[in-house]
mmCIF file of N, CA and C in Angstrom:
data_model
loop_
_atom_site.group_PDB
_atom_site.id
_atom_site.type_symbol
_atom_site.label_atom_id
_atom_site.label_comp_id
_atom_site.label_asym_id
_atom_site.label_seq_id
_atom_site.Cartn_x
_atom_site.Cartn_y
_atom_site.Cartn_z
ATOM 1 N N MET A 1 1.758 4.554 6.956
ATOM 2 C CA MET A 1 2.018 3.140 6.932
ATOM 3 C C MET A 1 3.257 2.855 7.774
ATOM 4 N N GLN A 2 3.226 1.714 8.380
ATOM 5 C CA GLN A 2 4.385 1.268 9.141
ATOM 6 C C GLN A 2 4.839 -0.075 8.574
ATOM 7 N N PHE A 3 6.094 -0.130 8.185
ATOM 8 C CA PHE A 3 6.678 -1.358 7.684
ATOM 9 C C PHE A 3 7.500 -1.978 8.802
ATOM 10 N N SER A 4 7.491 -3.306 8.881
ATOM 11 C CA SER A 4 8.299 -3.973 9.898
ATOM 12 C C SER A 4 8.612 -5.395 9.441
ATOM 13 N N ILE A 5 9.437 -6.051 10.245
ATOM 14 C CA ILE A 5 9.838 -7.429 9.971
ATOM 15 C C ILE A 5 9.227 -8.320 11.037
ATOM 16 N N ILE A 6 8.614 -9.400 10.595
ATOM 17 C CA ILE A 6 8.150 -10.437 11.509
ATOM 18 C C ILE A 6 9.265 -11.473 11.539
ATOM 19 N N THR A 7 9.841 -11.686 12.687
ATOM 20 C CA THR A 7 10.958 -12.621 12.768
ATOM 21 C C THR A 7 10.449 -14.041 12.971
ATOM 22 N N GLY A 8 11.049 -14.939 12.223
ATOM 23 C CA GLY A 8 10.734 -16.355 12.351
ATOM 24 C C GLY A 8 11.809 -17.041 13.168
ATOM 25 N N GLU A 9 11.644 -18.318 13.346
ATOM 26 C CA GLU A 9 12.614 -19.092 14.116
ATOM 27 C C GLU A 9 13.989 -19.067 13.452
ATOM 28 N N HIS A 10 13.998 -19.073 12.140
ATOM 29 C CA HIS A 10 15.237 -19.022 11.367
ATOM 30 C C HIS A 10 15.223 -17.761 10.503
ATOM 31 N N THR A 11 16.397 -17.304 10.130
ATOM 32 C CA THR A 11 16.495 -16.113 9.286
ATOM 33 C C THR A 11 15.674 -16.277 8.013
ATOM 34 N N ALA A 12 15.653 -17.472 7.466
ATOM 35 C CA ALA A 12 14.903 -17.723 6.231
ATOM 36 C C ALA A 12 13.397 -17.580 6.429
ATOM 37 N N ASP A 13 12.949 -17.566 7.674
ATOM 38 C CA ASP A 13 11.517 -17.449 7.965
ATOM 39 C C ASP A 13 11.075 -16.013 8.212
ATOM 40 N N HIS A 14 11.991 -15.050 8.158
ATOM 41 C CA HIS A 14 11.625 -13.650 8.382
ATOM 42 C C HIS A 14 10.731 -13.164 7.242
ATOM 43 N N ARG A 15 9.736 -12.365 7.589
ATOM 44 C CA ARG A 15 8.811 -11.808 6.612
ATOM 45 C C ARG A 15 8.572 -10.341 6.908
ATOM 46 N N LEU A 16 8.187 -9.601 5.883
ATOM 47 C CA LEU A 16 7.855 -8.191 6.050
ATOM 48 C C LEU A 16 6.353 -8.048 6.248
ATOM 49 N N GLN A 17 5.971 -6.963 6.896
ATOM 50 C CA GLN A 17 4.550 -6.638 7.012
ATOM 51 C C GLN A 17 4.374 -5.131 6.925
ATOM 52 N N VAL A 18 3.173 -4.714 6.581
ATOM 53 C CA VAL A 18 2.824 -3.299 6.546
ATOM 54 C C VAL A 18 1.534 -3.142 7.338
ATOM 55 N N ARG A 19 1.469 -2.058 8.085
ATOM 56 C CA ARG A 19 0.266 -1.769 8.870
ATOM 57 C C ARG A 19 -0.168 -0.335 8.633
ATOM 58 N N PHE A 20 -1.471 -0.159 8.609
ATOM 59 C CA PHE A 20 -2.041 1.179 8.545
ATOM 60 C C PHE A 20 -2.116 1.702 9.969
ATOM 61 N N ASP A 21 -1.655 2.922 10.169
ATOM 62 C CA ASP A 21 -1.700 3.543 11.491
ATOM 63 C C ASP A 21 -2.727 4.670 11.464
ATOM 64 N N PRO A 22 -3.925 4.444 12.022
ATOM 65 C CA PRO A 22 -4.977 5.468 11.952
ATOM 66 C C PRO A 22 -4.618 6.761 12.679
ATOM 67 N N ARG A 23 -3.652 6.701 13.577
ATOM 68 C CA ARG A 23 -3.246 7.925 14.282
ATOM 69 C C ARG A 23 -2.576 8.915 13.335
ATOM 70 N N HIS A 24 -2.080 8.415 12.207
ATOM 71 C CA HIS A 24 -1.427 9.287 11.238
ATOM 72 C C HIS A 24 -2.323 9.613 10.046
ATOM 73 N N SER A 25 -3.583 9.248 10.145
ATOM 74 C CA SER A 25 -4.546 9.602 9.108
ATOM 75 C C SER A 25 -5.027 11.014 9.376
ATOM 76 N N TRP A 26 -5.027 11.821 8.353
ATOM 77 C CA TRP A 26 -5.382 13.223 8.557
ATOM 78 C C TRP A 26 -6.817 13.531 8.178
ATOM 79 N N VAL A 27 -7.596 12.528 7.795
ATOM 80 C CA VAL A 27 -9.009 12.731 7.486
ATOM 81 C C VAL A 27 -9.829 12.085 8.593
ATOM 82 N N PHE A 28 -10.732 12.847 9.166
ATOM 83 C CA PHE A 28 -11.536 12.358 10.276
ATOM 84 C C PHE A 28 -13.006 12.364 9.888
ATOM 85 N N ASP A 29 -13.688 11.257 10.164
ATOM 86 C CA ASP A 29 -15.097 11.121 9.798
ATOM 87 C C ASP A 29 -15.963 12.242 10.345
ATOM 88 N N GLU A 30 -15.659 12.714 11.542
ATOM 89 C CA GLU A 30 -16.513 13.735 12.152
ATOM 90 C C GLU A 30 -16.490 15.059 11.387
ATOM 91 N N LEU A 31 -15.542 15.231 10.481
ATOM 92 C CA LEU A 31 -15.480 16.456 9.690
ATOM 93 C C LEU A 31 -16.393 16.409 8.467
ATOM 94 N N VAL A 32 -16.926 15.244 8.165
ATOM 95 C CA VAL A 32 -17.770 15.094 6.985
ATOM 96 C C VAL A 32 -19.140 14.600 7.426
ATOM 97 N N HIS A 33 -20.139 15.419 7.223
ATOM 98 C CA HIS A 33 -21.501 15.041 7.583
ATOM 99 C C HIS A 33 -22.121 14.274 6.417
ATOM 100 N N PRO A 34 -22.651 13.062 6.659
ATOM 101 C CA PRO A 34 -23.162 12.236 5.557
ATOM 102 C C PRO A 34 -24.324 12.865 4.795
ATOM 103 N N GLN A 35 -24.980 13.859 5.375
ATOM 104 C CA GLN A 35 -26.094 14.479 4.661
ATOM 105 C C GLN A 35 -25.639 15.627 3.764
ATOM 106 N N ASN A 36 -24.384 16.001 3.865
ATOM 107 C CA ASN A 36 -23.816 16.969 2.931
ATOM 108 C C ASN A 36 -23.246 16.150 1.773
ATOM 109 N N VAL A 37 -24.042 15.986 0.724
ATOM 110 C CA VAL A 37 -23.717 15.060 -0.362
ATOM 111 C C VAL A 37 -22.383 15.391 -1.021
ATOM 112 N N GLN A 38 -22.137 16.655 -1.285
ATOM 113 C CA GLN A 38 -20.893 17.041 -1.946
ATOM 114 C C GLN A 38 -19.689 16.711 -1.067
ATOM 115 N N GLN A 39 -19.764 17.045 0.201
ATOM 116 C CA GLN A 39 -18.670 16.753 1.128
ATOM 117 C C GLN A 39 -18.484 15.243 1.279
ATOM 118 N N TRP A 40 -19.576 14.524 1.386
ATOM 119 C CA TRP A 40 -19.520 13.073 1.554
ATOM 120 C C TRP A 40 -18.883 12.418 0.321
ATOM 121 N N ARG A 41 -19.262 12.869 -0.874
ATOM 122 C CA ARG A 41 -18.700 12.308 -2.104
ATOM 123 C C ARG A 41 -17.196 12.572 -2.184
ATOM 124 N N ARG A 42 -16.777 13.780 -1.864
ATOM 125 C CA ARG A 42 -15.339 14.091 -1.860
ATOM 126 C C ARG A 42 -14.606 13.216 -0.854
ATOM 127 N N SER A 43 -15.229 12.998 0.291
ATOM 128 C CA SER A 43 -14.619 12.151 1.312
ATOM 129 C C SER A 43 -14.460 10.720 0.805
ATOM 130 N N GLN A 44 -15.465 10.203 0.111
ATOM 131 C CA GLN A 44 -15.396 8.848 -0.429
ATOM 132 C C GLN A 44 -14.332 8.733 -1.516
ATOM 133 N N MET A 45 -14.211 9.758 -2.352
ATOM 134 C CA MET A 45 -13.171 9.761 -3.388
ATOM 135 C C MET A 45 -11.783 9.789 -2.750
ATOM 136 N N LEU A 46 -11.641 10.591 -1.707
ATOM 137 C CA LEU A 46 -10.362 10.669 -1.012
ATOM 138 C C LEU A 46 -10.030 9.340 -0.344
ATOM 139 N N LEU A 47 -11.037 8.716 0.264
ATOM 140 C CA LEU A 47 -10.821 7.415 0.891
ATOM 141 C C LEU A 47 -10.346 6.398 -0.145
ATOM 142 N N ALA A 48 -10.996 6.357 -1.299
ATOM 143 C CA ALA A 48 -10.594 5.424 -2.354
ATOM 144 C C ALA A 48 -9.148 5.683 -2.779
ATOM 145 N N HIS A 49 -8.783 6.960 -2.894
ATOM 146 C CA HIS A 49 -7.413 7.315 -3.267
ATOM 147 C C HIS A 49 -6.428 6.843 -2.196
ATOM 148 N N GLU A 50 -6.742 7.104 -0.947
ATOM 149 C CA GLU A 50 -5.843 6.734 0.147
ATOM 150 C C GLU A 50 -5.725 5.220 0.292
ATOM 151 N N GLN A 51 -6.793 4.498 0.004
ATOM 152 C CA GLN A 51 -6.732 3.042 0.084
ATOM 153 C C GLN A 51 -5.743 2.472 -0.921
ATOM 154 N N VAL A 52 -5.609 3.113 -2.072
ATOM 155 C CA VAL A 52 -4.637 2.631 -3.058
ATOM 156 C C VAL A 52 -3.213 2.853 -2.557
ATOM 157 N N HIS A 53 -2.973 3.934 -1.822
ATOM 158 C CA HIS A 53 -1.651 4.106 -1.203
ATOM 159 C C HIS A 53 -1.330 2.883 -0.337
ATOM 160 N N TYR A 54 -2.294 2.464 0.451
ATOM 161 C CA TYR A 54 -2.092 1.300 1.313
ATOM 162 C C TYR A 54 -1.886 0.036 0.472
ATOM 163 N N LEU A 55 -2.688 -0.126 -0.576
ATOM 164 C CA LEU A 55 -2.551 -1.303 -1.429
ATOM 165 C C LEU A 55 -1.195 -1.357 -2.127
ATOM 166 N N ILE A 56 -0.672 -0.209 -2.523
ATOM 167 C CA ILE A 56 0.666 -0.167 -3.128
ATOM 168 C C ILE A 56 1.685 -0.718 -2.138
ATOM 169 N N SER A 57 1.598 -0.280 -0.904
ATOM 170 C CA SER A 57 2.527 -0.762 0.121
ATOM 171 C C SER A 57 2.335 -2.251 0.375
ATOM 172 N N CYS A 58 1.081 -2.700 0.417
ATOM 173 C CA CYS A 58 0.808 -4.130 0.610
ATOM 174 C C CYS A 58 1.352 -4.956 -0.549
ATOM 175 N N LEU A 59 1.200 -4.448 -1.759
ATOM 176 C CA LEU A 59 1.708 -5.149 -2.935
ATOM 177 C C LEU A 59 3.222 -5.299 -2.859
ATOM 178 N N LEU A 60 3.911 -4.237 -2.499
ATOM 179 C CA LEU A 60 5.373 -4.300 -2.397
ATOM 180 C C LEU A 60 5.815 -5.291 -1.333
ATOM 181 N N VAL A 61 5.124 -5.311 -0.209
ATOM 182 C CA VAL A 61 5.451 -6.269 0.853
ATOM 183 C C VAL A 61 5.181 -7.691 0.366
ATOM 184 N N ARG A 62 4.084 -7.869 -0.324
ATOM 185 C CA ARG A 62 3.754 -9.195 -0.850
ATOM 186 C C ARG A 62 4.820 -9.658 -1.841
ATOM 187 N N GLN A 63 5.244 -8.772 -2.739
ATOM 188 C CA GLN A 63 6.292 -9.115 -3.701
ATOM 189 C C GLN A 63 7.605 -9.427 -2.985
ATOM 190 N N ALA A 64 7.943 -8.629 -1.982
ATOM 191 C CA ALA A 64 9.182 -8.852 -1.228
ATOM 192 C C ALA A 64 9.141 -10.193 -0.505
ATOM 193 N N ASN A 65 8.023 -10.504 0.108
ATOM 194 C CA ASN A 65 7.906 -11.780 0.811
ATOM 195 C C ASN A 65 7.976 -12.956 -0.150
ATOM 196 N N TYR A 66 7.472 -12.771 -1.347
ATOM 197 C CA TYR A 66 7.588 -13.812 -2.363
ATOM 198 C C TYR A 66 9.062 -14.067 -2.679
ATOM 199 N N VAL A 67 9.802 -12.997 -2.916
ATOM 200 C CA VAL A 67 11.234 -13.130 -3.215
ATOM 201 C C VAL A 67 11.964 -13.769 -2.039
ATOM 202 N N LEU A 68 11.677 -13.313 -0.826
ATOM 203 C CA LEU A 68 12.333 -13.885 0.351
ATOM 204 C C LEU A 68 12.019 -15.372 0.497
ATOM 205 N N SER A 69 10.787 -15.765 0.183
ATOM 206 C CA SER A 69 10.408 -17.174 0.348
ATOM 207 C C SER A 69 11.040 -18.065 -0.714
ATOM 208 N N ILE A 70 11.290 -17.520 -1.899
ATOM 209 C CA ILE A 70 11.861 -18.308 -2.994
ATOM 210 C C ILE A 70 13.388 -18.271 -2.976
ATOM 211 N N GLN A 71 13.953 -17.074 -2.817
ATOM 212 C CA GLN A 71 15.398 -16.898 -2.950
ATOM 213 C C GLN A 71 16.113 -16.708 -1.625
ATOM 214 N N GLY A 72 15.366 -16.423 -0.574
ATOM 215 C CA GLY A 72 16.010 -16.061 0.687
ATOM 216 C C GLY A 72 16.545 -14.647 0.577
ATOM 217 N N GLY A 73 17.401 -14.279 1.481
ATOM 218 C CA GLY A 73 17.977 -12.940 1.441
ATOM 219 C C GLY A 73 17.869 -12.258 2.786
ATOM 220 N N ASN A 74 18.340 -11.048 2.814
ATOM 221 C CA ASN A 74 18.376 -10.264 4.038
ATOM 222 C C ASN A 74 17.078 -9.464 4.169
ATOM 223 N N ALA A 75 16.284 -9.802 5.174
ATOM 224 C CA ALA A 75 14.985 -9.138 5.362
ATOM 225 C C ALA A 75 15.157 -7.653 5.661
ATOM 226 N N HIS A 76 16.214 -7.282 6.364
ATOM 227 C CA HIS A 76 16.437 -5.865 6.682
ATOM 228 C C HIS A 76 16.752 -5.060 5.415
ATOM 229 N N GLN A 77 17.573 -5.620 4.544
ATOM 230 C CA GLN A 77 17.859 -4.944 3.275
ATOM 231 C C GLN A 77 16.600 -4.857 2.418
ATOM 232 N N MET A 78 15.820 -5.927 2.418
ATOM 233 C CA MET A 78 14.571 -5.934 1.656
ATOM 234 C C MET A 78 13.605 -4.885 2.212
ATOM 235 N N LEU A 79 13.568 -4.740 3.520
ATOM 236 C CA LEU A 79 12.703 -3.737 4.148
ATOM 237 C C LEU A 79 13.084 -2.332 3.690
ATOM 238 N N MET A 80 14.381 -2.041 3.654
ATOM 239 C CA MET A 80 14.838 -0.723 3.200
ATOM 240 C C MET A 80 14.463 -0.488 1.734
ATOM 241 N N LEU A 81 14.606 -1.522 0.919
ATOM 242 C CA LEU A 81 14.238 -1.420 -0.494
ATOM 243 C C LEU A 81 12.736 -1.183 -0.647
ATOM 244 N N VAL A 82 11.932 -1.904 0.118
ATOM 245 C CA VAL A 82 10.475 -1.746 0.054
ATOM 246 C C VAL A 82 10.071 -0.338 0.472
ATOM 247 N N LYS A 83 10.658 0.168 1.541
ATOM 248 C CA LYS A 83 10.325 1.526 2.000
ATOM 249 C C LYS A 83 10.652 2.568 0.927
ATOM 250 N N ALA A 84 11.823 2.451 0.323
ATOM 251 C CA ALA A 84 12.235 3.416 -0.705
ATOM 252 C C ALA A 84 11.336 3.315 -1.938
ATOM 253 N N THR A 85 11.026 2.097 -2.337
ATOM 254 C CA THR A 85 10.166 1.899 -3.501
ATOM 255 C C THR A 85 8.754 2.399 -3.230
ATOM 256 N N ALA A 86 8.253 2.142 -2.032
ATOM 257 C CA ALA A 86 6.913 2.620 -1.660
ATOM 258 C C ALA A 86 6.854 4.140 -1.712
ATOM 259 N N GLN A 87 7.885 4.784 -1.211
ATOM 260 C CA GLN A 87 7.918 6.251 -1.236
ATOM 261 C C GLN A 87 7.879 6.764 -2.674
ATOM 262 N N ARG A 88 8.696 6.158 -3.525
ATOM 263 C CA ARG A 88 8.759 6.581 -4.926
ATOM 264 C C ARG A 88 7.436 6.329 -5.647
ATOM 265 N N LEU A 89 6.872 5.136 -5.490
ATOM 266 C CA LEU A 89 5.623 4.811 -6.180
ATOM 267 C C LEU A 89 4.446 5.643 -5.677
ATOM 268 N N ASN A 90 4.389 5.866 -4.373
ATOM 269 C CA ASN A 90 3.291 6.667 -3.828
ATOM 270 C C ASN A 90 3.380 8.121 -4.275
ATOM 271 N N THR A 91 4.592 8.631 -4.408
ATOM 272 C CA THR A 91 4.775 9.987 -4.929
ATOM 273 C C THR A 91 4.335 10.052 -6.391
ATOM 274 N N GLN A 92 4.715 9.033 -7.172
ATOM 275 C CA GLN A 92 4.310 8.970 -8.580
ATOM 276 C C GLN A 92 2.793 8.840 -8.704
ATOM 277 N N TYR A 93 2.205 8.026 -7.856
ATOM 278 C CA TYR A 93 0.749 7.835 -7.852
ATOM 279 C C TYR A 93 0.036 9.162 -7.602
ATOM 280 N N ASP A 94 0.487 9.913 -6.604
ATOM 281 C CA ASP A 94 -0.120 11.219 -6.323
ATOM 282 C C ASP A 94 0.029 12.170 -7.507
ATOM 283 N N ALA A 95 1.208 12.162 -8.135
ATOM 284 C CA ALA A 95 1.440 13.047 -9.281
ATOM 285 C C ALA A 95 0.557 12.649 -10.467
ATOM 286 N N ASP A 96 0.523 11.358 -10.769
ATOM 287 C CA ASP A 96 -0.260 10.884 -11.916
ATOM 288 C C ASP A 96 -1.754 11.142 -11.751
ATOM 289 N N THR A 97 -2.245 10.999 -10.535
ATOM 290 C CA THR A 97 -3.691 11.105 -10.296
ATOM 291 C C THR A 97 -4.112 12.477 -9.788
ATOM 292 N N ASN A 98 -3.142 13.385 -9.626
ATOM 293 C CA ASN A 98 -3.425 14.689 -9.016
ATOM 294 C C ASN A 98 -4.154 14.478 -7.686
ATOM 295 N N HIS A 99 -3.587 13.591 -6.874
ATOM 296 C CA HIS A 99 -4.135 13.249 -5.552
ATOM 297 C C HIS A 99 -5.574 12.753 -5.648
ATOM 298 N N GLY A 100 -5.866 11.981 -6.692
ATOM 299 C CA GLY A 100 -7.179 11.378 -6.851
ATOM 300 C C GLY A 100 -8.170 12.199 -7.642
ATOM 301 N N LEU A 101 -7.801 13.409 -8.041
ATOM 302 C CA LEU A 101 -8.733 14.269 -8.773
ATOM 303 C C LEU A 101 -8.865 13.877 -10.241
ATOM 304 N N ASN A 102 -7.830 13.247 -10.801
ATOM 305 C CA ASN A 102 -7.886 12.763 -12.176
ATOM 306 C C ASN A 102 -8.494 11.358 -12.136
ATOM 307 N N VAL A 103 -9.784 11.286 -12.394
ATOM 308 C CA VAL A 103 -10.541 10.047 -12.221
ATOM 309 C C VAL A 103 -10.022 8.933 -13.128
ATOM 310 N N ASP A 104 -9.687 9.252 -14.375
ATOM 311 C CA ASP A 104 -9.194 8.226 -15.299
ATOM 312 C C ASP A 104 -7.856 7.654 -14.833
ATOM 313 N N ALA A 105 -6.948 8.522 -14.433
ATOM 314 C CA ALA A 105 -5.647 8.059 -13.933
ATOM 315 C C ALA A 105 -5.819 7.274 -12.642
ATOM 316 N N GLN A 106 -6.727 7.713 -11.795
ATOM 317 C CA GLN A 106 -7.007 7.004 -10.542
ATOM 318 C C GLN A 106 -7.460 5.575 -10.846
ATOM 319 N N GLN A 107 -8.388 5.431 -11.774
ATOM 320 C CA GLN A 107 -8.888 4.097 -12.117
ATOM 321 C C GLN A 107 -7.792 3.247 -12.746
ATOM 322 N N SER A 108 -6.944 3.859 -13.552
ATOM 323 C CA SER A 108 -5.837 3.135 -14.166
ATOM 324 C C SER A 108 -4.894 2.570 -13.103
ATOM 325 N N TRP A 109 -4.571 3.371 -12.093
ATOM 326 C CA TRP A 109 -3.719 2.904 -11.001
ATOM 327 C C TRP A 109 -4.401 1.780 -10.222
ATOM 328 N N ILE A 110 -5.678 1.938 -9.934
ATOM 329 C CA ILE A 110 -6.411 0.891 -9.208
ATOM 330 C C ILE A 110 -6.334 -0.416 -9.983
ATOM 331 N N ASP A 111 -6.627 -0.360 -11.278
ATOM 332 C CA ASP A 111 -6.602 -1.565 -12.107
ATOM 333 C C ASP A 111 -5.223 -2.211 -12.111
ATOM 334 N N GLU A 112 -4.182 -1.400 -12.267
ATOM 335 C CA GLU A 112 -2.815 -1.933 -12.324
ATOM 336 C C GLU A 112 -2.404 -2.577 -11.002
ATOM 337 N N VAL A 113 -2.691 -1.908 -9.904
ATOM 338 C CA VAL A 113 -2.315 -2.458 -8.593
ATOM 339 C C VAL A 113 -3.061 -3.764 -8.337
ATOM 340 N N LEU A 114 -4.347 -3.803 -8.623
ATOM 341 C CA LEU A 114 -5.122 -5.026 -8.402
ATOM 342 C C LEU A 114 -4.671 -6.150 -9.323
ATOM 343 N N ASP A 115 -4.320 -5.829 -10.569
ATOM 344 C CA ASP A 115 -3.797 -6.850 -11.481
ATOM 345 C C ASP A 115 -2.497 -7.437 -10.947
ATOM 346 N N GLN A 116 -1.604 -6.576 -10.472
ATOM 347 C CA GLN A 116 -0.330 -7.062 -9.940
ATOM 348 C C GLN A 116 -0.540 -7.874 -8.666
ATOM 349 N N PHE A 117 -1.501 -7.477 -7.856
ATOM 350 C CA PHE A 117 -1.817 -8.235 -6.644
ATOM 351 C C PHE A 117 -2.198 -9.665 -7.000
ATOM 352 N N ALA A 118 -3.007 -9.814 -8.034
ATOM 353 C CA ALA A 118 -3.478 -11.137 -8.438
ATOM 354 C C ALA A 118 -2.342 -12.015 -8.955
ATOM 355 N N GLU A 119 -1.272 -11.398 -9.441
ATOM 356 C CA GLU A 119 -0.158 -12.150 -10.019
ATOM 357 C C GLU A 119 0.825 -12.679 -8.983
ATOM 358 N N VAL A 120 0.818 -12.114 -7.785
ATOM 359 C CA VAL A 120 1.833 -12.478 -6.790
ATOM 360 C C VAL A 120 1.194 -13.266 -5.661
ATOM 361 N N SER A 121 1.723 -14.447 -5.437
ATOM 362 C CA SER A 121 1.292 -15.217 -4.273
ATOM 363 C C SER A 121 2.534 -15.663 -3.523
ATOM 364 N N VAL A 122 2.386 -15.814 -2.242
ATOM 365 C CA VAL A 122 3.511 -16.240 -1.416
ATOM 366 C C VAL A 122 3.327 -17.716 -1.106
ATOM 367 N N PRO A 123 4.265 -18.546 -1.554
ATOM 368 C CA PRO A 123 4.140 -19.982 -1.290
ATOM 369 C C PRO A 123 4.117 -20.270 0.208
ATOM 370 N N THR A 124 3.338 -21.253 0.587
ATOM 371 C CA THR A 124 3.329 -21.676 1.993
ATOM 372 C C THR A 124 4.390 -22.735 2.178
ATOM 373 N N ARG A 125 4.933 -22.758 3.348
ATOM 374 C CA ARG A 125 5.987 -23.746 3.642
ATOM 375 C C ARG A 125 5.387 -24.997 4.206
#
């Protein structure tokens, strides 16, 4: 993931963003043949696990942008906080789910992240 700041005309208009960088993805479709059911299923489980890593980062950016839009603040400091929090949460997520192998924990994380996503909206100006 790549975190960055989108600069607005005024400091109060600065926002954070997160992007997925496929060049840093270590799973390649060509390594999994769709007719190998076991390999394909593992690939799909891994994809679902990795997508939650991205959603965690998106959630943190969304929460940060909400705070910036309501309270203002320093976008650069917020970016550093988001990066550190993302690292900590993603490490915890991997530990809790055993990198997606613990299906119950995986589903629990998915549910929690999606619930939190629904709770945070960024007001429009």
